[in-house]
Short mmCIF file of N, CA and C in Angstrom, two decimals:
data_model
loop_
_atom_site.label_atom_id
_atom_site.label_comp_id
_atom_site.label_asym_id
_atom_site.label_seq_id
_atom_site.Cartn_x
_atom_site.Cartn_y
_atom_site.Cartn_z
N UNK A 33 3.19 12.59 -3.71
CA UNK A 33 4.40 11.80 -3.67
C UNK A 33 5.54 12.57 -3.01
N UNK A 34 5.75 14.22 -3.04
CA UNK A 34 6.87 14.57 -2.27
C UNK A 34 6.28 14.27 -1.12
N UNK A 35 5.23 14.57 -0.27
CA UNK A 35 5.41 14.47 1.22
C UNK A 35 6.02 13.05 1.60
N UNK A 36 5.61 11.98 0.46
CA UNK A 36 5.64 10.40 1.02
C UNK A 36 7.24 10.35 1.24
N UNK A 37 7.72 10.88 -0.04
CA UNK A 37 9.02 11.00 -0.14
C UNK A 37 10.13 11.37 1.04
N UNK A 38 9.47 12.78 0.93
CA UNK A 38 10.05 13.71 2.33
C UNK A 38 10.25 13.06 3.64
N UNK A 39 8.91 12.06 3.86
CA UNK A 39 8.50 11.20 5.10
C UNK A 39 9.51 10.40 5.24
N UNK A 40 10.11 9.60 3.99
CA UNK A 40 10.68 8.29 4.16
C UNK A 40 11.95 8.46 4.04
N UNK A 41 12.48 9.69 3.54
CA UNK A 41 13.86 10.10 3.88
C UNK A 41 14.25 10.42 5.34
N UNK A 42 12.97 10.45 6.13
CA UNK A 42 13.53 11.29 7.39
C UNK A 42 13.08 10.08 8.18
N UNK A 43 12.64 8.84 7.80
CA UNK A 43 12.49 7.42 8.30
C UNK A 43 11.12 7.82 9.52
N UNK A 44 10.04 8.80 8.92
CA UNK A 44 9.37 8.94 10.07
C UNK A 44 7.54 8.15 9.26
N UNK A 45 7.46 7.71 10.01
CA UNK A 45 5.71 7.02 9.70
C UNK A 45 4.64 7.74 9.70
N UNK A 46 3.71 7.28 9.07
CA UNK A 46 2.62 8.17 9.24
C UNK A 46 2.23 9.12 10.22
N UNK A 47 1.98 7.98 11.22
CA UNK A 47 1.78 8.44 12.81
C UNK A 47 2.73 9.39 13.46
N UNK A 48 3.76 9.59 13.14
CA UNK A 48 4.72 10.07 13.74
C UNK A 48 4.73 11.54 12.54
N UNK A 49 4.77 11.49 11.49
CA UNK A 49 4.61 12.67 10.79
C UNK A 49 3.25 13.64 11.34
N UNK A 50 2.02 12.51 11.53
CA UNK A 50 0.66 13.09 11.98
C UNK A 50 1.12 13.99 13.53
N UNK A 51 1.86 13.02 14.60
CA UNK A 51 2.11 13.78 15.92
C UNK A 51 2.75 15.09 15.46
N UNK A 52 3.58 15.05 14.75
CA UNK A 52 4.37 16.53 14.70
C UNK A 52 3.74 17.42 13.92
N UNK A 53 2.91 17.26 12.74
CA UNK A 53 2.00 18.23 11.86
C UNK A 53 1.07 18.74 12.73
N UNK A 54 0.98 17.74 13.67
CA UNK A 54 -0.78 17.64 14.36
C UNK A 54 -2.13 17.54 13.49
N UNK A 55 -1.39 16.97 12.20
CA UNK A 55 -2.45 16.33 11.19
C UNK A 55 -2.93 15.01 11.47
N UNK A 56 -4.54 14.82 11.44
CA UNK A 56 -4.74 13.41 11.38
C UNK A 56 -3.95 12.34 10.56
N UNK A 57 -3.75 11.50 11.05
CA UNK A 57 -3.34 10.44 10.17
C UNK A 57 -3.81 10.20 8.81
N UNK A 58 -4.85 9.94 8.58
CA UNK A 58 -6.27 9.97 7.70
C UNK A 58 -5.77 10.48 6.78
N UNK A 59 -5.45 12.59 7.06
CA UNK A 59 -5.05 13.68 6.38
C UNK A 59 -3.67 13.61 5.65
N UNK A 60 -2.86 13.02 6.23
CA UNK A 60 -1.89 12.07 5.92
C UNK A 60 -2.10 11.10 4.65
N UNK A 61 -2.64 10.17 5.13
CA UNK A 61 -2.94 9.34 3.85
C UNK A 61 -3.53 9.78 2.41
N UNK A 62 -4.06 10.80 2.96
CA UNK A 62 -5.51 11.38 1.50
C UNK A 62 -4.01 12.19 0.88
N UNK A 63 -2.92 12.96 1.53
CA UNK A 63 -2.46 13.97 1.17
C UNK A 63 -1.31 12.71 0.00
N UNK A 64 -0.66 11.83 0.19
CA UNK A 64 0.26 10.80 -0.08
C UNK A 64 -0.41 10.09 -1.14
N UNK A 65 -1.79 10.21 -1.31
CA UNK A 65 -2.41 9.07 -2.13
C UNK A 65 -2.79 10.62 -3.10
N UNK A 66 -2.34 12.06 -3.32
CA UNK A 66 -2.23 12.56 -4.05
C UNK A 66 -3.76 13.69 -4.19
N UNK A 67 -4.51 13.02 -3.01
CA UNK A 67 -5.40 14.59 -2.96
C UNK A 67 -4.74 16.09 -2.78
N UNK A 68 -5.83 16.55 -2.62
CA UNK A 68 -5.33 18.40 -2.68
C UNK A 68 -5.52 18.41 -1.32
N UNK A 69 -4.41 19.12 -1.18
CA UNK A 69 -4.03 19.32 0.77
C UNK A 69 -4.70 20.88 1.02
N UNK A 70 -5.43 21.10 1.92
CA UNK A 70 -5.96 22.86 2.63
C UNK A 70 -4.38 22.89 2.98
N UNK A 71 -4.59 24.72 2.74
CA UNK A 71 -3.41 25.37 3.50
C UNK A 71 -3.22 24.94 4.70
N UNK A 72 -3.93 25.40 5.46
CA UNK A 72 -3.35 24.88 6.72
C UNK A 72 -2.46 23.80 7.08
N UNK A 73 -3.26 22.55 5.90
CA UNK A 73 -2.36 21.25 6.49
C UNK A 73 -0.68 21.45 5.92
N UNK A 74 -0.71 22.44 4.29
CA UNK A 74 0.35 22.23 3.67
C UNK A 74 1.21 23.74 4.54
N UNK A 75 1.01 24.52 5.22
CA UNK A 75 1.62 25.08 6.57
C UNK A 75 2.26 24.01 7.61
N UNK A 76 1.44 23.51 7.73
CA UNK A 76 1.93 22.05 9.12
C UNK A 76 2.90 21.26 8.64
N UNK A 77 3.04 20.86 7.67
CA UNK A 77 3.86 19.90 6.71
C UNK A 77 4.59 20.73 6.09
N UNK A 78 4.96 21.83 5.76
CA UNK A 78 6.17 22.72 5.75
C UNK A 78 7.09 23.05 6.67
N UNK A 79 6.19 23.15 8.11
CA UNK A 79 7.06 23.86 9.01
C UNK A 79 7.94 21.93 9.39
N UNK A 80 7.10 21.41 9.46
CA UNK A 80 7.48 20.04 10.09
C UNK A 80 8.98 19.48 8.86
N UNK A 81 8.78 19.74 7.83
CA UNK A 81 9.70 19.09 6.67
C UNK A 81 10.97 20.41 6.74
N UNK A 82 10.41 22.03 7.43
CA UNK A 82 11.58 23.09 7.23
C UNK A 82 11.46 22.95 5.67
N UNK A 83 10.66 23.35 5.08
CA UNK A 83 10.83 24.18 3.48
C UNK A 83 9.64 24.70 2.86
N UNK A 84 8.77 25.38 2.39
CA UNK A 84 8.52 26.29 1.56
C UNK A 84 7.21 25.51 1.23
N UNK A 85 6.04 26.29 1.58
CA UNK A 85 4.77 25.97 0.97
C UNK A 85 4.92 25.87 -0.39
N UNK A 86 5.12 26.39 -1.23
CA UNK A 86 5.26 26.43 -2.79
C UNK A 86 6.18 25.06 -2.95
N UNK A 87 7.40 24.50 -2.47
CA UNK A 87 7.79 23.42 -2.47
C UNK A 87 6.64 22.33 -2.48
N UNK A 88 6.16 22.18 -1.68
CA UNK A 88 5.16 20.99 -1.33
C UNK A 88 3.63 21.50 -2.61
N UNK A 89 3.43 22.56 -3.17
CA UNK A 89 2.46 22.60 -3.81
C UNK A 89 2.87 22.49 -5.52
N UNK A 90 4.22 22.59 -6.24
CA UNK A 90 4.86 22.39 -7.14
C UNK A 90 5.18 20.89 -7.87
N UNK A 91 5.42 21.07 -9.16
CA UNK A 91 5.83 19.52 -9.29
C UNK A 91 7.26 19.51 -8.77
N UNK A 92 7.81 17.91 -8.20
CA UNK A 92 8.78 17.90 -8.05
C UNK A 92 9.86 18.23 -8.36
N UNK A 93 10.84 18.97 -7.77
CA UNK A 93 12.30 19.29 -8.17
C UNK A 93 13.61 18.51 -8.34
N UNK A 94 14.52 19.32 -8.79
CA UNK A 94 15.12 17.86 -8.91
C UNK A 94 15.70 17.31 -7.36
N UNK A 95 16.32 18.11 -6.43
CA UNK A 95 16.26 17.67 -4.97
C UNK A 95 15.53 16.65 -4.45
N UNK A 96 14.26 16.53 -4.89
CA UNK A 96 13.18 16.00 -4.53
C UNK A 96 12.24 15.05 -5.62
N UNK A 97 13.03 14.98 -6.69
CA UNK A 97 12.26 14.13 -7.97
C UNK A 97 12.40 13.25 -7.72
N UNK A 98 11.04 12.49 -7.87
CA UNK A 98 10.76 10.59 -7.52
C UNK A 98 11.14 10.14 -9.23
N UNK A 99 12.41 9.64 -9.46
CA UNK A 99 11.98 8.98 -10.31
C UNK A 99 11.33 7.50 -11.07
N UNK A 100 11.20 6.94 -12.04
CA UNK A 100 10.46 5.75 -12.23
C UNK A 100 10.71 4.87 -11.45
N UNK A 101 12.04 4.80 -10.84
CA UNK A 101 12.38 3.10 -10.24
C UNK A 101 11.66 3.68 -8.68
N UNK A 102 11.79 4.59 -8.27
CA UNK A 102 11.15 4.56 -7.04
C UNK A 102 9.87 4.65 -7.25
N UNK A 103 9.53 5.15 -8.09
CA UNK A 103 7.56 5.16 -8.14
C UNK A 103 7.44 3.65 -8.14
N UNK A 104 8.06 2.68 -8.90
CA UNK A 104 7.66 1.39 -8.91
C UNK A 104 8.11 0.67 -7.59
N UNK A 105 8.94 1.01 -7.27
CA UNK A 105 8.93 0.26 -5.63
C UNK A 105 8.69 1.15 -4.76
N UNK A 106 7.79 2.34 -4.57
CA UNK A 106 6.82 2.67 -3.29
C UNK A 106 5.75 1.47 -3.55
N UNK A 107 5.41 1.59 -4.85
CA UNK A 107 4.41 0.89 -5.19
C UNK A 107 4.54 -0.51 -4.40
N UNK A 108 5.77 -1.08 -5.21
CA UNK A 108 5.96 -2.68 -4.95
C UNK A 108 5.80 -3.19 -3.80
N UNK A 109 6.40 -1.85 -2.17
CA UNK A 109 6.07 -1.50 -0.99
C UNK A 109 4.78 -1.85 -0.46
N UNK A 110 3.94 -0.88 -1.08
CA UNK A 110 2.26 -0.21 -0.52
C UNK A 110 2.31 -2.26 -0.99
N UNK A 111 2.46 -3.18 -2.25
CA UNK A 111 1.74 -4.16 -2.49
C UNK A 111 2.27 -5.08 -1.44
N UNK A 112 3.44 -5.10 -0.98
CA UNK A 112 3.84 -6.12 0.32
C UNK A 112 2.96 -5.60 1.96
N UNK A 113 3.23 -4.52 1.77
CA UNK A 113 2.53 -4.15 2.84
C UNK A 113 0.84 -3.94 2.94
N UNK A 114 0.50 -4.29 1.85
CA UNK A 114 -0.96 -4.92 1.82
C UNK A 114 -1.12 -6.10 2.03
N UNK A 115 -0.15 -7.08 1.22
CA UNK A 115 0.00 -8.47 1.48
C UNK A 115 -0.17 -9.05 3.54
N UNK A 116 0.47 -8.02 3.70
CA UNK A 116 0.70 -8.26 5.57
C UNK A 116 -0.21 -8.13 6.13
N UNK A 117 -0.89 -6.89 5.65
CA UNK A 117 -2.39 -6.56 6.56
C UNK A 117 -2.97 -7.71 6.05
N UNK A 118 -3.22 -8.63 5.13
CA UNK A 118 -4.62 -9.20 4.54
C UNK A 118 -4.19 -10.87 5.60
N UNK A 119 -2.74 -11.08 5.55
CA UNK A 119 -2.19 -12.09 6.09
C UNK A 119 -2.92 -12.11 8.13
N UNK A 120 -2.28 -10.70 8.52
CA UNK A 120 -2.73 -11.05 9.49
C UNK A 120 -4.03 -10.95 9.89
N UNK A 121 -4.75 -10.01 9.24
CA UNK A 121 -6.23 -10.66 8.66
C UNK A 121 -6.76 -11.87 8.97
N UNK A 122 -6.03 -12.40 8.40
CA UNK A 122 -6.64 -13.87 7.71
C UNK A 122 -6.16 -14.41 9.01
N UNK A 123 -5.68 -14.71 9.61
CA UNK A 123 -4.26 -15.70 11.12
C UNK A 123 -5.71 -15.27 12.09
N UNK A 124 -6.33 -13.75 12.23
CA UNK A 124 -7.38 -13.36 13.55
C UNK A 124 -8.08 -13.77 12.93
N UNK A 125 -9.04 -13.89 11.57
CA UNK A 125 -10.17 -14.38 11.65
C UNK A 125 -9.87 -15.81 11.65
N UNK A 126 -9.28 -16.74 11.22
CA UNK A 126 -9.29 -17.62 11.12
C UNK A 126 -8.88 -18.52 12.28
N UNK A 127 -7.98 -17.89 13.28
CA UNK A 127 -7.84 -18.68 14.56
C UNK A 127 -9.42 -18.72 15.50
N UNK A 128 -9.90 -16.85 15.44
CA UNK A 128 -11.41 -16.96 15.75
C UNK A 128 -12.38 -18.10 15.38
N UNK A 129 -12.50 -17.87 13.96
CA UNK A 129 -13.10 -19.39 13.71
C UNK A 129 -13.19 -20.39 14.11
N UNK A 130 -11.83 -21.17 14.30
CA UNK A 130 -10.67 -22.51 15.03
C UNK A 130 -12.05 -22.08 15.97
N UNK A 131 -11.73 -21.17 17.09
CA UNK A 131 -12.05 -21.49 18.50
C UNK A 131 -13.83 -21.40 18.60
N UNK A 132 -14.52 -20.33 17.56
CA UNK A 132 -15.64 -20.81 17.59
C UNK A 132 -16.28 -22.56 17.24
N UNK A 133 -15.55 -22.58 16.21
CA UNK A 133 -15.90 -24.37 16.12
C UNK A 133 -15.57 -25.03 17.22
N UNK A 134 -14.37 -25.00 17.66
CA UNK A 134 -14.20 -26.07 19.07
C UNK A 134 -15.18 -25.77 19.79
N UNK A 135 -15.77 -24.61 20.33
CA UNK A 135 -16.52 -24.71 21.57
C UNK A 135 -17.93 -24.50 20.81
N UNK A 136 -18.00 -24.66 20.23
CA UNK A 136 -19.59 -24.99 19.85
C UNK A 136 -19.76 -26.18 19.02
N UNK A 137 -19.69 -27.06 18.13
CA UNK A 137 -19.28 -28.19 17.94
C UNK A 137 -17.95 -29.04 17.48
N UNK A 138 -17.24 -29.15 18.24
CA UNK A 138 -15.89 -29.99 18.14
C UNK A 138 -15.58 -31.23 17.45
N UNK A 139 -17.00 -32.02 17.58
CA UNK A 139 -16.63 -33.20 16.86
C UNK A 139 -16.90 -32.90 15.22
N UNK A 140 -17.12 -32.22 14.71
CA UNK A 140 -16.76 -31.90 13.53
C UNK A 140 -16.07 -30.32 13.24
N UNK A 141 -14.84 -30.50 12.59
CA UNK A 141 -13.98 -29.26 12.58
C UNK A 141 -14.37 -28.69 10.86
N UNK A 142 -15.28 -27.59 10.93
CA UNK A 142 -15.63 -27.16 9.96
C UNK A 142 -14.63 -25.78 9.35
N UNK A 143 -14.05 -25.26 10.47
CA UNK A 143 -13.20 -23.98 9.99
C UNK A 143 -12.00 -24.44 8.97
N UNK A 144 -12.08 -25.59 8.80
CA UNK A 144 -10.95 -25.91 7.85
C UNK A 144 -11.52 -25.67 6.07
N UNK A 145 -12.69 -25.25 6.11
CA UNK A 145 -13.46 -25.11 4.71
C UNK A 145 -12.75 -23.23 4.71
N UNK A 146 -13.18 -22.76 5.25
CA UNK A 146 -12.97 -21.22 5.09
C UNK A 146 -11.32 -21.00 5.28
N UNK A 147 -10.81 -21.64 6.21
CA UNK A 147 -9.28 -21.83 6.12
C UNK A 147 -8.66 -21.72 4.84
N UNK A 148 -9.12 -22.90 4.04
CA UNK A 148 -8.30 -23.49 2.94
C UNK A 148 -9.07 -22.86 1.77
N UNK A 149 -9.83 -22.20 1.58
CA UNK A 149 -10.79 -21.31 0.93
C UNK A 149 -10.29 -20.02 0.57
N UNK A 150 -9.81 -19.52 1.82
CA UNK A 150 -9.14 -17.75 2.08
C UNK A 150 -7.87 -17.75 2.07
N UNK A 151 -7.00 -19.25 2.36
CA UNK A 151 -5.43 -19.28 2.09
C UNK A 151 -5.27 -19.44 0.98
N UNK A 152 -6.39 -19.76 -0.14
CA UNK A 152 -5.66 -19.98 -1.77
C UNK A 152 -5.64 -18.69 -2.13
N UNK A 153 -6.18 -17.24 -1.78
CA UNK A 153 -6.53 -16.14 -1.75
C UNK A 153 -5.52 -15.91 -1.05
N UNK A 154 -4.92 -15.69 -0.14
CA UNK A 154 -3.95 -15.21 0.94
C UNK A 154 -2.32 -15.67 0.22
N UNK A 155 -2.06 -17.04 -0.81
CA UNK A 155 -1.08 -17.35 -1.03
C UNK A 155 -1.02 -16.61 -2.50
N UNK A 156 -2.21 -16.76 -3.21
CA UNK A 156 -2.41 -15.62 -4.30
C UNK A 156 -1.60 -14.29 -4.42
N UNK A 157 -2.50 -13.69 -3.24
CA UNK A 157 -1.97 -12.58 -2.99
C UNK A 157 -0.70 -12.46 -2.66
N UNK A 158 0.32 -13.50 -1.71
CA UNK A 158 1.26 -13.11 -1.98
C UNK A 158 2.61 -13.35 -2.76
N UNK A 159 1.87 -14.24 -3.76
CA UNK A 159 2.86 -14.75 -5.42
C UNK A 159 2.87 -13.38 -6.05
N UNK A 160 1.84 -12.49 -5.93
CA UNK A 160 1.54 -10.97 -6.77
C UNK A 160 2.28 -10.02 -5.86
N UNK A 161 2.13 -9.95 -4.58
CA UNK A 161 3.13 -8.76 -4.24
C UNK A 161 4.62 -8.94 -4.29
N UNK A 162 5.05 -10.49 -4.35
CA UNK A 162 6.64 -9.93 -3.84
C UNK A 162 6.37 -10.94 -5.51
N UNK A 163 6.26 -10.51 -6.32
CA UNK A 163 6.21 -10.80 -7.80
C UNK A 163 6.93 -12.03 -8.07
N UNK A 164 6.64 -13.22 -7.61
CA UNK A 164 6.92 -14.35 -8.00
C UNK A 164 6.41 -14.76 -9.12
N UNK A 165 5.15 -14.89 -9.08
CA UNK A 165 4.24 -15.47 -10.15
C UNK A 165 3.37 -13.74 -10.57
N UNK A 166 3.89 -13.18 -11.66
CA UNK A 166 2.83 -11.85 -11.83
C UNK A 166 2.23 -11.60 -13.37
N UNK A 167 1.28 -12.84 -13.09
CA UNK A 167 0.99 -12.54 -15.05
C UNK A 167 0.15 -11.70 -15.27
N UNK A 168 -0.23 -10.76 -14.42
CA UNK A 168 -1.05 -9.15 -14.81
C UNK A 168 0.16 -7.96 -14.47
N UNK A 169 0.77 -7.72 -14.05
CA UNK A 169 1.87 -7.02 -13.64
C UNK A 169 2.37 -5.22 -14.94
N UNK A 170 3.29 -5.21 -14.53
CA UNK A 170 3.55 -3.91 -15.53
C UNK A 170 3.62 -4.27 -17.44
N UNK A 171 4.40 -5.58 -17.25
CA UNK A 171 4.26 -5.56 -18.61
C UNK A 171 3.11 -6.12 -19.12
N UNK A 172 3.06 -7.03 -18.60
CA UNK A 172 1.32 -7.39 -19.21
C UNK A 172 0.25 -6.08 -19.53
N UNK A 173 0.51 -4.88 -18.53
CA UNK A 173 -0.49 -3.54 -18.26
C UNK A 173 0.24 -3.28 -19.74
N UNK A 174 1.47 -3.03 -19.84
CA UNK A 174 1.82 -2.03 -20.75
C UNK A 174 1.54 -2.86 -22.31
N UNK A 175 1.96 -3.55 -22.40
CA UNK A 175 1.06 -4.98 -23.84
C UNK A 175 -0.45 -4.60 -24.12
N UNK A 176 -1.12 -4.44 -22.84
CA UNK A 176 -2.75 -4.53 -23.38
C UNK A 176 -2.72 -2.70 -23.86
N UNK A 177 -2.17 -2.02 -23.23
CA UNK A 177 -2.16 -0.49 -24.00
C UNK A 177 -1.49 -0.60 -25.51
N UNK A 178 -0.53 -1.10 -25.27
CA UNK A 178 0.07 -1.00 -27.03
C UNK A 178 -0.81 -1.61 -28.10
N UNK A 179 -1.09 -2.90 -27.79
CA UNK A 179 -2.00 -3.63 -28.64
C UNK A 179 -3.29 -3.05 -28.89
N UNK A 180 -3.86 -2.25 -27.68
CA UNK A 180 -5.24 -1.45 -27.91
C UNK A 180 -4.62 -0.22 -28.73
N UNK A 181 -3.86 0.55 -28.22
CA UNK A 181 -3.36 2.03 -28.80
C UNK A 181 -3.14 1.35 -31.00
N UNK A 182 -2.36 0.39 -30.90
CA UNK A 182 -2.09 -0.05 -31.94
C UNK A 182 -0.66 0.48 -32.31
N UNK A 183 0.26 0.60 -31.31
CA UNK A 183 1.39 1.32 -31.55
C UNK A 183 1.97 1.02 -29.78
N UNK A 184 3.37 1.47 -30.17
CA UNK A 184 4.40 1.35 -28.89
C UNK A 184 4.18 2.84 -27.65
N UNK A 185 4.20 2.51 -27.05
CA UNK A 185 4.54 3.74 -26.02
C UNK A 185 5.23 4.58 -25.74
#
């Protein structure tokens, strides 16, 4: 979480953190989603951020402490910005479809089954990321722990 942090204060993207580390992208992601980084990479991502291997290998400081409201909206983030990939997803396969049916049989338009199939899924998904409709969500998570624990949190 500090590198993600570090990243998004300095408004730079994956890709663009990867050009200047000369870390894969990939290495990037594994390091943000909280794997254990090799020296080397946490050298590259020091010199690139200007601060202190031991910085980046420590728990956060307070300079640099994520607290709860931002852990919940990187999160809320990563869930819109999943929402987008699955959307435009869905727009390429499904225009593909469109055009395979026209040119192979037209007089019956069958892509409208998988259409309306993958958009109740696609509109699903995005009542849950930008939390319109969220009846599994944090509190619901935190209810099924108390009620199992048998006590408050």
């Amino acid at each position: 979480m500090i590198i993600r942090k570090l990243r998004l204060q300095r408004g730079w993207s994956q890709e663009q953190l990867s050009e200047m580390s000369g870390l894969s992208v990939r290495t990037i992601q594994r390091i943000e989603r909280g794997d254990k980084a090799g020296l080397e990479s946490l050298k590259s991502l020091a010199a690139v951020f200007e601060v202190q291997i031991a910085d980046l290998q420590k728990e956060p400081e307070p300079d640099v402490k994520i607290t709860e409201e931002e852990t919940r909206v990187i999160n809320q983030v990563r869930e819109i910005k999943g929402f987008y990939s699955h959307l435009m997803t869905y727009a390429l396969v499904i225009t593909g479809l469109f055009l395979l049916n026209y040119m192979t049989s037209p007089e019956y338009i069958w892509a409208w089954w998988p259409a309306m199939g993958w958009g109740i899924g696609i509109v699903s998904h995005g009542l849950s990321a930008f939390e319109v409709l969220n009846f599994f969500g944090a509190d619901w998570e935190r209810k099924q722990v108390e009620k199992r624990l048998g006590r408050k949190l």
